[in-house]
Amino acid sequence: MTDVWMELCPACDAGRPAARAFILWYRDPDRDPRALPKLFEVWESETMHAHGWFRVPQSEAPPSPPVHLSLIPRGQG
């Protein structure tokens, strides 16, 4: 455990760019829910950076091997 609690506070975090964007998005009645994952990720990275942490880039997963035909269920027919 890191003992760090990430909480978005409109009074405390309004000066931080990602937090401010997240707050403004939340207060907007016409907000686009598709923007939420990216807003959250940027805010989370900003909060982590404030504690001296950083996000490590994720490598791409290797391609899956092809499925053997015996593992594919046969249809009714």
CSV table of N, CA and C in Angstrom, one decimal:
chain,number,residue,atom,x,y,z
A,1,MET,N,0.8,-1.2,0.0
A,1,MET,CA,0.0,0.0,0.0
A,1,MET,C,0.9,1.2,0.0
A,2,THR,N,0.4,2.3,-0.6
A,2,THR,CA,1.1,3.5,-0.7
A,2,THR,C,0.7,4.6,0.3
A,3,ASP,N,-0.5,4.3,0.9
A,3,ASP,CA,-1.0,5.3,1.9
A,3,ASP,C,-1.3,6.6,1.3
A,4,VAL,N,-1.6,6.7,0.0
A,4,VAL,CA,-1.9,7.9,-0.7
A,4,VAL,C,-3.4,7.8,-1.2
A,5,TRP,N,-4.2,8.8,-0.8
A,5,TRP,CA,-5.6,8.8,-1.2
A,5,TRP,C,-5.8,9.8,-2.3
A,6,MET,N,-6.2,9.4,-3.5
A,6,MET,CA,-6.4,10.3,-4.6
A,6,MET,C,-7.8,10.8,-4.5
A,7,GLU,N,-8.0,12.1,-4.2
A,7,GLU,CA,-9.4,12.6,-4.1
A,7,GLU,C,-9.4,14.0,-4.9
A,8,LEU,N,-10.4,14.2,-5.7
A,8,LEU,CA,-10.5,15.4,-6.5
A,8,LEU,C,-11.2,16.4,-5.6
A,9,CYS,N,-10.5,17.5,-5.3
A,9,CYS,CA,-11.1,18.6,-4.5
A,9,CYS,C,-11.2,19.9,-5.3
A,10,PRO,N,-12.4,20.4,-5.6
A,10,PRO,CA,-12.5,21.6,-6.4
A,10,PRO,C,-11.8,22.8,-5.8
A,11,ALA,N,-11.8,22.9,-4.5
A,11,ALA,CA,-11.2,24.0,-3.8
A,11,ALA,C,-9.6,23.9,-3.8
A,12,CYS,N,-9.1,22.7,-3.7
A,12,CYS,CA,-7.7,22.5,-3.6
A,12,CYS,C,-7.0,22.3,-5.0
A,13,ASP,N,-7.7,21.7,-5.9
A,13,ASP,CA,-7.1,21.2,-7.1
A,13,ASP,C,-7.4,22.1,-8.3
A,14,ALA,N,-8.1,23.2,-8.2
A,14,ALA,CA,-8.5,24.0,-9.3
A,14,ALA,C,-7.3,24.7,-10.0
A,15,GLY,N,-6.1,24.7,-9.3
A,15,GLY,CA,-4.9,25.3,-10.0
A,15,GLY,C,-4.1,24.3,-10.8
A,16,ARG,N,-4.5,23.1,-10.7
A,16,ARG,CA,-3.8,22.0,-11.5
A,16,ARG,C,-4.5,21.8,-12.8
A,17,PRO,N,-3.8,21.8,-13.9
A,17,PRO,CA,-4.5,21.8,-15.2
A,17,PRO,C,-5.4,20.6,-15.5
A,18,ALA,N,-4.9,19.4,-15.2
A,18,ALA,CA,-5.7,18.2,-15.4
A,18,ALA,C,-6.9,18.1,-14.5
A,19,ALA,N,-6.6,18.5,-13.2
A,19,ALA,CA,-7.7,18.4,-12.2
A,19,ALA,C,-8.8,19.5,-12.6
A,20,ARG,N,-8.3,20.6,-13.0
A,20,ARG,CA,-9.3,21.7,-13.4
A,20,ARG,C,-10.2,21.2,-14.6
A,21,ALA,N,-9.5,20.6,-15.6
A,21,ALA,CA,-10.3,20.0,-16.7
A,21,ALA,C,-11.3,19.0,-16.3
A,22,PHE,N,-10.9,18.1,-15.3
A,22,PHE,CA,-11.8,17.1,-14.8
A,22,PHE,C,-12.9,17.8,-14.0
A,23,ILE,N,-12.7,18.8,-13.2
A,23,ILE,CA,-13.7,19.5,-12.5
A,23,ILE,C,-14.7,20.2,-13.4
A,24,LEU,N,-14.2,20.8,-14.4
A,24,LEU,CA,-15.0,21.5,-15.4
A,24,LEU,C,-15.9,20.5,-16.2
A,25,TRP,N,-15.3,19.4,-16.5
A,25,TRP,CA,-16.1,18.3,-17.2
A,25,TRP,C,-17.2,17.8,-16.3
A,26,TYR,N,-16.9,17.6,-15.0
A,26,TYR,CA,-17.9,17.1,-14.1
A,26,TYR,C,-19.1,18.1,-13.9
A,27,ARG,N,-18.8,19.4,-13.9
A,27,ARG,CA,-19.8,20.4,-13.7
A,27,ARG,C,-20.6,20.7,-14.9
A,28,ASP,N,-20.2,20.3,-16.1
A,28,ASP,CA,-20.8,20.6,-17.3
A,28,ASP,C,-22.0,19.6,-17.5
A,29,PRO,N,-23.3,20.2,-17.6
A,29,PRO,CA,-24.4,19.3,-17.7
A,29,PRO,C,-24.5,18.6,-19.1
A,30,ASP,N,-23.8,19.1,-20.1
A,30,ASP,CA,-23.7,18.5,-21.4
A,30,ASP,C,-22.4,17.8,-21.6
A,31,ARG,N,-21.8,17.3,-20.6
A,31,ARG,CA,-20.5,16.6,-20.7
A,31,ARG,C,-20.6,15.3,-21.5
A,32,ASP,N,-19.5,15.1,-22.2
A,32,ASP,CA,-19.4,13.9,-23.1
A,32,ASP,C,-18.8,12.7,-22.3
A,33,PRO,N,-19.5,11.7,-22.0
A,33,PRO,CA,-19.0,10.6,-21.2
A,33,PRO,C,-17.8,9.9,-21.9
A,34,ARG,N,-17.7,10.0,-23.2
A,34,ARG,CA,-16.5,9.4,-23.9
A,34,ARG,C,-15.2,10.0,-23.5
A,35,ALA,N,-15.3,11.3,-23.0
A,35,ALA,CA,-14.0,12.0,-22.6
A,35,ALA,C,-13.5,11.6,-21.2
A,36,LEU,N,-14.4,10.9,-20.4
A,36,LEU,CA,-14.0,10.6,-19.1
A,36,LEU,C,-12.8,9.7,-18.9
A,37,PRO,N,-12.6,8.6,-19.7
A,37,PRO,CA,-11.4,7.8,-19.4
A,37,PRO,C,-10.1,8.6,-19.6
A,38,LYS,N,-10.0,9.4,-20.7
A,38,LYS,CA,-8.8,10.2,-20.9
A,38,LYS,C,-8.6,11.2,-19.8
A,39,LEU,N,-9.7,11.9,-19.4
A,39,LEU,CA,-9.6,12.9,-18.4
A,39,LEU,C,-9.1,12.3,-17.1
A,40,PHE,N,-9.6,11.1,-16.7
A,40,PHE,CA,-9.2,10.5,-15.5
A,40,PHE,C,-7.8,10.0,-15.6
A,41,GLU,N,-7.3,9.5,-16.7
A,41,GLU,CA,-5.9,9.1,-16.9
A,41,GLU,C,-5.0,10.2,-16.7
A,42,VAL,N,-5.3,11.4,-17.3
A,42,VAL,CA,-4.4,12.5,-17.2
A,42,VAL,C,-4.4,13.1,-15.8
A,43,TRP,N,-5.6,13.1,-15.2
A,43,TRP,CA,-5.6,13.6,-13.8
A,43,TRP,C,-4.9,12.7,-12.8
A,44,GLU,N,-5.0,11.3,-13.1
A,44,GLU,CA,-4.3,10.4,-12.2
A,44,GLU,C,-2.8,10.5,-12.4
A,45,SER,N,-2.3,10.7,-13.7
A,45,SER,CA,-0.9,10.9,-13.9
A,45,SER,C,-0.4,12.2,-13.2
A,46,GLU,N,-1.2,13.3,-13.3
A,46,GLU,CA,-0.8,14.5,-12.6
A,46,GLU,C,-0.7,14.4,-11.1
A,47,THR,N,-1.6,13.6,-10.5
A,47,THR,CA,-1.6,13.4,-9.1
A,47,THR,C,-0.4,12.5,-8.7
A,48,MET,N,-0.2,11.5,-9.5
A,48,MET,CA,1.0,10.6,-9.2
A,48,MET,C,2.3,11.4,-9.3
A,49,HIS,N,2.4,12.3,-10.3
A,49,HIS,CA,3.6,13.1,-10.5
A,49,HIS,C,3.8,14.0,-9.3
A,50,ALA,N,2.7,14.5,-8.7
A,50,ALA,CA,2.8,15.4,-7.5
A,50,ALA,C,3.5,14.6,-6.3
A,51,HIS,N,3.4,13.3,-6.3
A,51,HIS,CA,4.0,12.5,-5.3
A,51,HIS,C,5.3,11.9,-5.7
A,52,GLY,N,5.8,12.3,-6.9
A,52,GLY,CA,7.1,11.8,-7.3
A,52,GLY,C,7.0,10.5,-8.1
A,53,TRP,N,5.9,10.1,-8.5
A,53,TRP,CA,5.7,8.9,-9.2
A,53,TRP,C,5.5,9.2,-10.7
A,54,PHE,N,5.7,8.2,-11.5
A,54,PHE,CA,5.5,8.4,-13.0
A,54,PHE,C,4.9,7.1,-13.6
A,55,ARG,N,4.2,7.3,-14.7
A,55,ARG,CA,3.6,6.1,-15.3
A,55,ARG,C,4.6,5.5,-16.3
A,56,VAL,N,4.8,4.2,-16.2
A,56,VAL,CA,5.8,3.5,-17.1
A,56,VAL,C,5.0,3.2,-18.4
A,57,PRO,N,5.6,3.5,-19.5
A,57,PRO,CA,4.8,3.1,-20.8
A,57,PRO,C,4.6,1.6,-20.9
A,58,GLN,N,3.5,1.2,-21.3
A,58,GLN,CA,3.1,-0.2,-21.4
A,58,GLN,C,3.6,-0.7,-22.8
A,59,SER,N,4.2,-1.8,-22.8
A,59,SER,CA,4.6,-2.4,-24.0
A,59,SER,C,3.4,-3.2,-24.6
A,60,GLU,N,3.4,-3.3,-25.9
A,60,GLU,CA,2.3,-4.0,-26.6
A,60,GLU,C,2.4,-5.5,-26.3
A,61,ALA,N,1.2,-6.1,-26.1
A,61,ALA,CA,1.2,-7.5,-25.8
A,61,ALA,C,1.6,-8.3,-27.1
A,62,PRO,N,2.3,-9.4,-26.9
A,62,PRO,CA,2.7,-10.2,-28.2
A,62,PRO,C,1.4,-10.7,-28.8
A,63,PRO,N,1.5,-10.9,-30.1
A,63,PRO,CA,0.3,-11.5,-30.8
A,63,PRO,C,-0.1,-12.9,-30.3
A,64,SER,N,-1.3,-13.2,-30.2
A,64,SER,CA,-1.8,-14.5,-29.8
A,64,SER,C,-1.5,-15.5,-30.9
A,65,PRO,N,-1.2,-16.7,-30.5
A,65,PRO,CA,-1.0,-17.8,-31.5
A,65,PRO,C,-2.4,-18.1,-32.1
A,66,PRO,N,-2.5,-18.6,-33.3
A,66,PRO,CA,-3.8,-19.0,-33.9
A,66,PRO,C,-4.4,-20.1,-33.1
A,67,VAL,N,-5.8,-20.1,-33.1
A,67,VAL,CA,-6.5,-21.1,-32.4
A,67,VAL,C,-6.5,-22.4,-33.2
A,68,HIS,N,-6.3,-23.5,-32.5
A,68,HIS,CA,-6.3,-24.8,-33.2
A,68,HIS,C,-7.8,-25.1,-33.5
A,69,LEU,N,-8.0,-25.6,-34.7
A,69,LEU,CA,-9.4,-25.9,-35.1
A,69,LEU,C,-10.2,-26.8,-34.2
A,70,SER,N,-9.4,-27.7,-33.5
A,70,SER,CA,-10.1,-28.6,-32.6
A,70,SER,C,-10.7,-27.9,-31.4
A,71,LEU,N,-10.3,-26.7,-31.1
A,71,LEU,CA,-10.9,-26.0,-30.0
A,71,LEU,C,-12.1,-25.2,-30.3
A,72,ILE,N,-12.4,-25.1,-31.6
A,72,ILE,CA,-13.6,-24.3,-32.0
A,72,ILE,C,-14.8,-25.2,-32.0
A,73,PRO,N,-15.8,-24.8,-31.2
A,73,PRO,CA,-17.0,-25.7,-31.2
A,73,PRO,C,-17.7,-25.8,-32.6
A,74,ARG,N,-18.2,-27.0,-32.8
A,74,ARG,CA,-18.9,-27.2,-34.1
A,74,ARG,C,-20.3,-26.8,-34.0
A,75,GLY,N,-20.8,-26.2,-35.0
A,75,GLY,CA,-22.2,-25.8,-35.0
A,75,GLY,C,-23.2,-26.9,-35.2
A,76,GLN,N,-24.5,-26.6,-35.0
A,76,GLN,CA,-25.5,-27.5,-35.2
A,76,GLN,C,-25.9,-27.5,-36.6
A,77,GLY,N,-26.1,-28.6,-37.2
A,77,GLY,CA,-26.4,-28.4,-38.6
A,77,GLY,C,-27.0,-29.4,-39.4
